[in-house]
Amino acid sequence: MNIDEIRQIPLVDFLNHLGYQSTGRDSKGLWFYSPLRSERKPSFHVNPKKNLWYDFGSGNGGDIFSLAGEIAGTTDFIRQAEFIAEKMQLPVEKPYKPMPFVEEPTFSNVEISKLEHPALLKYLADRGIPKEIARRYCVQVDYELHGKHYYAIGFENAAHGFELRNPFFKGSFPPKAITHLAKGNARCCLYEGFIDFLSGEKFGFNDYNDVIVLNSVANLSKAIPLLNDYSVMLCFFDNDAAGQAAFSRLEKEYGTKVCDKSSLYPNHKDLNEFLVDKIHKQNRKSRLKL
């Protein structure tokens, strides 16, 4: 791989390989937590079309080589190229084909209201979530996309964005962030998504506990600064590789303070699947008694 080919590697891909995920976007590009220092608010901006970065915290910016140099602590151009190839896990002799930056569709005419639509309430009921619990934490989000009107269940995050769900769609209204329901308790329940959180509410797992909903395991690093004050962390993560990786990271950070509650549903993908299965079994028993 020659210098020009390395320069074409998208900065977004490079940051993803370094473990950094976008926290939001604007008209010119994407925001990240700076890979050059710890910070509570993302100030690192990438323009994918120009393939340039700018760190508003330090006032520095440039291309992929300058970023590699800042991270690796070197001004040697060859070492910067080697660092990029190493982190991207690419054989230097093979050309890299960058993925083009694709503009995501923008929401328009967004309206927030009480969760009322029968189709949305039925969707939640089918997943074992009663409307009383759903309305306590969720809203209805009506919006337009590509000139068409849609509606979805909305679950607000700490940055005032919304996770969106309906029977046919799973997405979010930016910005993307975690949701922290703090009540001053010493214990905290952690969930990957809000459907699992609502399931935990149905089971009563959240009683006398604070709650953090990641809204994606990619947001785990955003939750870690909030966890230092908790004496016990109860993790209701999915039974898959991503869920186990998230738990392992927390266990490495906090040791015995972290509890893996996925052991409650070892034969199910996640807590909600466990809830739905439990309700179906209860309904079958009731029918048999009749």
Coordinates of C-alpha atoms in Angstrom, one line a residue:
M1 CA 0.0 0.0 0.0
N2 CA 1.5 3.3 -1.0
I3 CA 1.1 6.7 0.7
D4 CA -1.7 7.9 -1.5
E5 CA -3.7 4.8 -0.8
I6 CA -3.2 5.1 2.9
R7 CA -4.3 8.7 2.7
Q8 CA -7.6 7.6 1.2
I9 CA -8.5 5.4 4.2
P10 CA -11.6 7.1 5.8
L11 CA -10.9 8.7 9.1
V12 CA -14.3 7.3 10.4
D13 CA -13.1 3.7 9.6
F14 CA -9.7 4.4 11.3
L15 CA -11.4 5.7 14.4
N16 CA -13.8 2.7 14.5
H17 CA -10.8 0.4 14.4
L18 CA -9.3 2.4 17.3
G19 CA -12.5 1.7 19.3
Y20 CA -14.2 5.1 18.8
Q21 CA -17.8 5.4 17.6
S22 CA -19.6 8.5 16.4
T23 CA -21.7 10.3 19.1
G24 CA -23.7 12.4 16.6
R25 CA -23.6 14.3 13.3
D26 CA -24.1 17.7 11.9
S27 CA -24.4 19.0 8.3
K28 CA -20.6 18.7 7.8
G29 CA -19.7 15.5 9.4
L30 CA -19.5 13.4 12.6
W31 CA -18.6 14.0 16.3
F32 CA -16.5 11.7 18.4
Y33 CA -14.9 11.7 21.9
S34 CA -11.4 12.8 21.3
P35 CA -8.9 9.9 20.9
L36 CA -6.2 12.2 22.2
R37 CA -7.5 12.7 25.7
S38 CA -10.3 12.0 28.2
E39 CA -13.3 14.3 27.9
R40 CA -16.9 14.4 29.1
K41 CA -18.3 16.1 26.0
P42 CA -17.3 15.1 22.4
S43 CA -15.2 17.8 20.8
F44 CA -13.5 15.8 18.0
H45 CA -15.0 16.5 14.5
V46 CA -14.5 14.5 11.3
N47 CA -15.5 15.8 7.8
P48 CA -15.9 12.5 5.9
K49 CA -16.1 14.2 2.5
K50 CA -12.8 16.0 2.9
N51 CA -11.4 13.2 5.1
L52 CA -10.1 15.7 7.6
W53 CA -10.3 16.0 11.4
Y54 CA -10.3 18.9 13.9
D55 CA -10.1 18.7 17.7
F56 CA -11.9 21.7 19.1
G57 CA -10.3 21.0 22.5
S58 CA -6.7 21.4 21.4
G59 CA -7.2 23.4 18.2
N60 CA -5.3 20.9 16.1
G61 CA -6.4 19.1 13.0
G62 CA -5.3 17.5 9.7
D63 CA -5.4 14.2 7.8
I64 CA -5.1 10.6 8.8
F65 CA -1.3 10.8 9.0
S66 CA -1.3 13.8 11.4
L67 CA -3.9 12.0 13.6
A68 CA -1.8 8.8 13.7
G69 CA 1.2 11.0 14.6
E70 CA -0.7 12.6 17.5
I71 CA -1.9 9.2 18.8
A72 CA 1.4 7.4 18.4
G73 CA 3.5 10.3 19.5
T74 CA 5.7 10.5 16.4
T75 CA 6.5 12.9 13.6
D76 CA 8.1 10.2 11.5
F77 CA 6.0 9.8 8.4
I78 CA 7.0 6.1 7.9
R79 CA 6.1 5.3 11.5
Q80 CA 2.8 7.0 11.1
A81 CA 2.0 4.9 8.0
E82 CA 3.0 1.7 9.8
F83 CA 0.8 2.7 12.8
I84 CA -2.2 3.2 10.5
A85 CA -1.6 -0.2 8.7
E86 CA -1.2 -1.9 12.0
K87 CA -4.4 -0.5 13.6
M88 CA -6.4 -1.2 10.4
Q89 CA -5.1 -4.7 10.4
L90 CA -4.3 -4.5 6.7
P91 CA -1.4 -6.0 4.7
V92 CA 0.6 -3.1 3.5
E93 CA 1.0 -4.7 0.0
K94 CA -2.8 -4.9 -0.6
P95 CA -4.7 -1.7 -1.6
Y96 CA -7.5 -0.6 0.8
K97 CA -10.9 0.1 -0.7
P98 CA -12.6 2.8 1.5
M99 CA -16.3 2.7 2.2
P100 CA -17.9 5.9 0.9
F101 CA -19.6 8.2 3.4
V102 CA -23.3 7.9 2.9
E103 CA -25.5 10.7 4.1
E104 CA -28.2 9.4 6.4
P105 CA -31.8 10.6 5.8
T106 CA -32.9 13.5 8.0
F107 CA -36.1 13.6 10.0
S108 CA -38.5 16.4 9.5
N109 CA -41.7 17.7 11.1
V110 CA -40.9 15.7 14.3
E111 CA -43.7 15.8 16.9
I112 CA -43.6 14.4 20.4
S113 CA -46.9 13.4 22.1
K114 CA -48.4 10.9 24.6
L115 CA -48.1 7.3 23.5
E116 CA -51.5 6.6 22.1
H117 CA -51.4 4.8 18.7
P118 CA -53.1 1.4 19.0
A119 CA -50.5 -0.3 16.7
L120 CA -47.6 0.9 19.0
L121 CA -49.4 -0.2 22.2
K122 CA -50.1 -3.6 20.6
Y123 CA -46.5 -3.9 19.6
L124 CA -45.4 -3.4 23.2
A125 CA -48.2 -5.6 24.5
D126 CA -47.0 -8.4 22.2
R127 CA -43.6 -8.0 23.8
G128 CA -45.0 -8.2 27.3
I129 CA -44.9 -4.5 28.1
P130 CA -48.2 -3.1 29.5
K131 CA -49.2 0.4 28.4
E132 CA -49.0 1.7 32.0
I133 CA -45.3 1.0 32.1
A134 CA -44.7 2.1 28.5
R135 CA -46.4 5.5 29.0
R136 CA -44.4 6.1 32.2
Y137 CA -41.1 6.2 30.2
C138 CA -42.0 6.4 26.5
V139 CA -43.6 8.9 24.1
Q140 CA -45.0 8.8 20.6
V141 CA -42.8 10.3 18.0
D142 CA -44.4 11.3 14.7
Y143 CA -42.0 12.3 11.9
E144 CA -41.5 12.5 8.1
L145 CA -38.8 10.7 6.2
H146 CA -38.4 11.0 2.4
G147 CA -41.7 12.8 2.3
K148 CA -43.7 10.0 4.1
H149 CA -45.2 10.1 7.5
Y150 CA -44.2 7.6 10.2
Y151 CA -44.8 7.1 13.9
A152 CA -42.8 5.2 16.5
I153 CA -42.3 4.6 20.2
G154 CA -39.8 7.1 21.5
F155 CA -37.4 6.6 24.5
E156 CA -35.5 9.8 25.3
N157 CA -31.7 9.7 26.0
A158 CA -29.5 12.1 28.1
A159 CA -28.8 14.2 25.0
H160 CA -32.5 14.7 24.2
G161 CA -32.4 12.3 21.2
F162 CA -34.8 9.4 21.0
E163 CA -34.5 5.6 20.4
L164 CA -37.3 4.8 18.0
R165 CA -39.2 1.5 17.6
N166 CA -42.3 0.3 15.8
P167 CA -43.2 -3.1 14.4
F168 CA -41.2 -2.4 11.2
F169 CA -38.4 -0.1 12.3
K170 CA -35.5 0.1 14.8
G171 CA -33.5 3.3 14.8
S172 CA -32.9 6.6 16.5
F173 CA -33.4 10.3 16.3
P174 CA -30.0 12.0 16.9
P175 CA -28.1 12.6 18.9
K176 CA -27.3 9.2 20.2
A177 CA -26.6 8.8 23.9
I178 CA -27.2 6.7 27.0
T179 CA -30.2 7.2 29.3
H180 CA -29.5 7.6 33.1
L181 CA -32.4 7.3 35.5
A182 CA -30.8 8.5 38.7
K183 CA -32.8 8.3 42.0
G184 CA -29.8 8.4 44.4
N185 CA -29.6 4.6 45.0
A186 CA -26.3 2.8 45.7
R187 CA -27.1 0.1 43.1
C188 CA -27.6 0.4 39.4
C189 CA -29.2 -1.8 36.7
L190 CA -27.7 -1.7 33.2
Y191 CA -29.6 -2.6 30.0
E192 CA -28.5 -2.6 26.4
G193 CA -31.8 -1.2 25.1
F194 CA -35.0 0.3 26.4
I195 CA -37.2 -2.7 25.6
D196 CA -35.1 -4.8 28.0
F197 CA -35.3 -1.9 30.5
L198 CA -39.1 -1.9 30.2
S199 CA -39.0 -5.7 30.7
G200 CA -37.0 -5.2 33.8
E201 CA -39.5 -2.7 35.0
K202 CA -42.3 -5.4 34.5
F203 CA -40.3 -7.9 36.5
G204 CA -39.6 -5.4 39.3
F205 CA -35.8 -5.5 38.9
N206 CA -35.5 -1.7 38.9
D207 CA -37.2 -1.2 42.2
Y208 CA -34.8 0.6 44.6
N209 CA -32.2 0.8 41.9
D210 CA -30.9 3.5 39.6
V211 CA -30.9 2.6 35.9
I212 CA -28.6 3.1 32.9
V213 CA -29.8 2.2 29.4
L214 CA -26.9 2.1 27.0
N215 CA -29.1 2.4 23.9
S216 CA -26.3 0.4 22.2
V217 CA -23.3 -1.4 23.6
A218 CA -21.2 1.0 21.6
N219 CA -22.2 3.6 24.2
L220 CA -20.6 1.7 27.1
S221 CA -17.7 4.1 27.5
K222 CA -20.2 6.9 28.0
A223 CA -21.7 5.1 31.0
I224 CA -18.4 4.2 32.8
P225 CA -17.8 7.7 34.3
L226 CA -21.3 7.5 35.9
L227 CA -20.7 4.1 37.5
N228 CA -17.9 5.1 39.9
D229 CA -20.5 6.1 42.6
Y230 CA -22.3 2.7 42.6
S231 CA -21.5 -0.1 44.9
V232 CA -23.3 -2.8 42.8
M233 CA -23.9 -2.9 39.1
L234 CA -26.5 -5.4 37.8
C235 CA -26.0 -6.1 34.1
F236 CA -29.0 -7.4 32.1
F237 CA -27.1 -7.7 28.8
D238 CA -27.9 -9.9 25.8
N239 CA -26.6 -13.5 25.6
D240 CA -24.3 -12.8 22.7
A241 CA -20.7 -11.9 22.0
A242 CA -21.4 -8.1 22.3
G243 CA -23.2 -8.5 25.6
Q244 CA -20.6 -10.6 27.1
A245 CA -17.8 -8.3 25.9
A246 CA -19.6 -5.4 27.5
F247 CA -19.9 -7.3 30.8
S248 CA -16.2 -8.3 30.7
R249 CA -15.1 -4.8 30.2
L250 CA -17.1 -3.6 33.3
E251 CA -15.9 -6.6 35.3
K252 CA -12.3 -5.7 34.5
E253 CA -13.0 -2.1 35.5
Y254 CA -15.0 -2.7 38.7
G255 CA -14.4 -6.4 39.7
T256 CA -16.9 -7.9 42.1
K257 CA -19.1 -4.9 42.1
V258 CA -20.4 -6.1 38.7
C259 CA -23.1 -8.9 38.6
D260 CA -24.0 -10.8 35.4
K261 CA -27.8 -11.1 35.6
S262 CA -28.1 -12.7 32.1
S263 CA -27.8 -15.9 34.1
L264 CA -31.5 -15.4 34.8
Y265 CA -32.3 -16.1 31.2
P266 CA -29.5 -18.4 29.9
N267 CA -31.7 -20.0 27.2
H268 CA -33.0 -16.7 25.7
K269 CA -31.4 -14.0 23.6
D270 CA -32.3 -11.2 26.0
L271 CA -34.5 -10.3 28.9
N272 CA -37.4 -9.3 26.7
E273 CA -37.4 -12.7 25.0
F274 CA -37.4 -14.3 28.4
L275 CA -40.4 -12.1 29.5
V276 CA -42.4 -13.0 26.4
D277 CA -41.7 -16.7 26.8
K278 CA -42.7 -16.5 30.5
I279 CA -46.0 -14.8 29.7
H280 CA -46.8 -17.4 27.0
K281 CA -46.2 -20.2 29.4
Q282 CA -48.5 -18.6 32.0
N283 CA -51.2 -18.1 29.4
R284 CA -51.0 -21.8 28.4
K285 CA -51.3 -22.9 32.0
S286 CA -54.4 -20.7 32.4
R287 CA -56.0 -22.1 29.3
L288 CA -55.3 -25.7 30.5
K289 CA -57.0 -24.9 33.8
L290 CA -60.1 -23.9 32.0

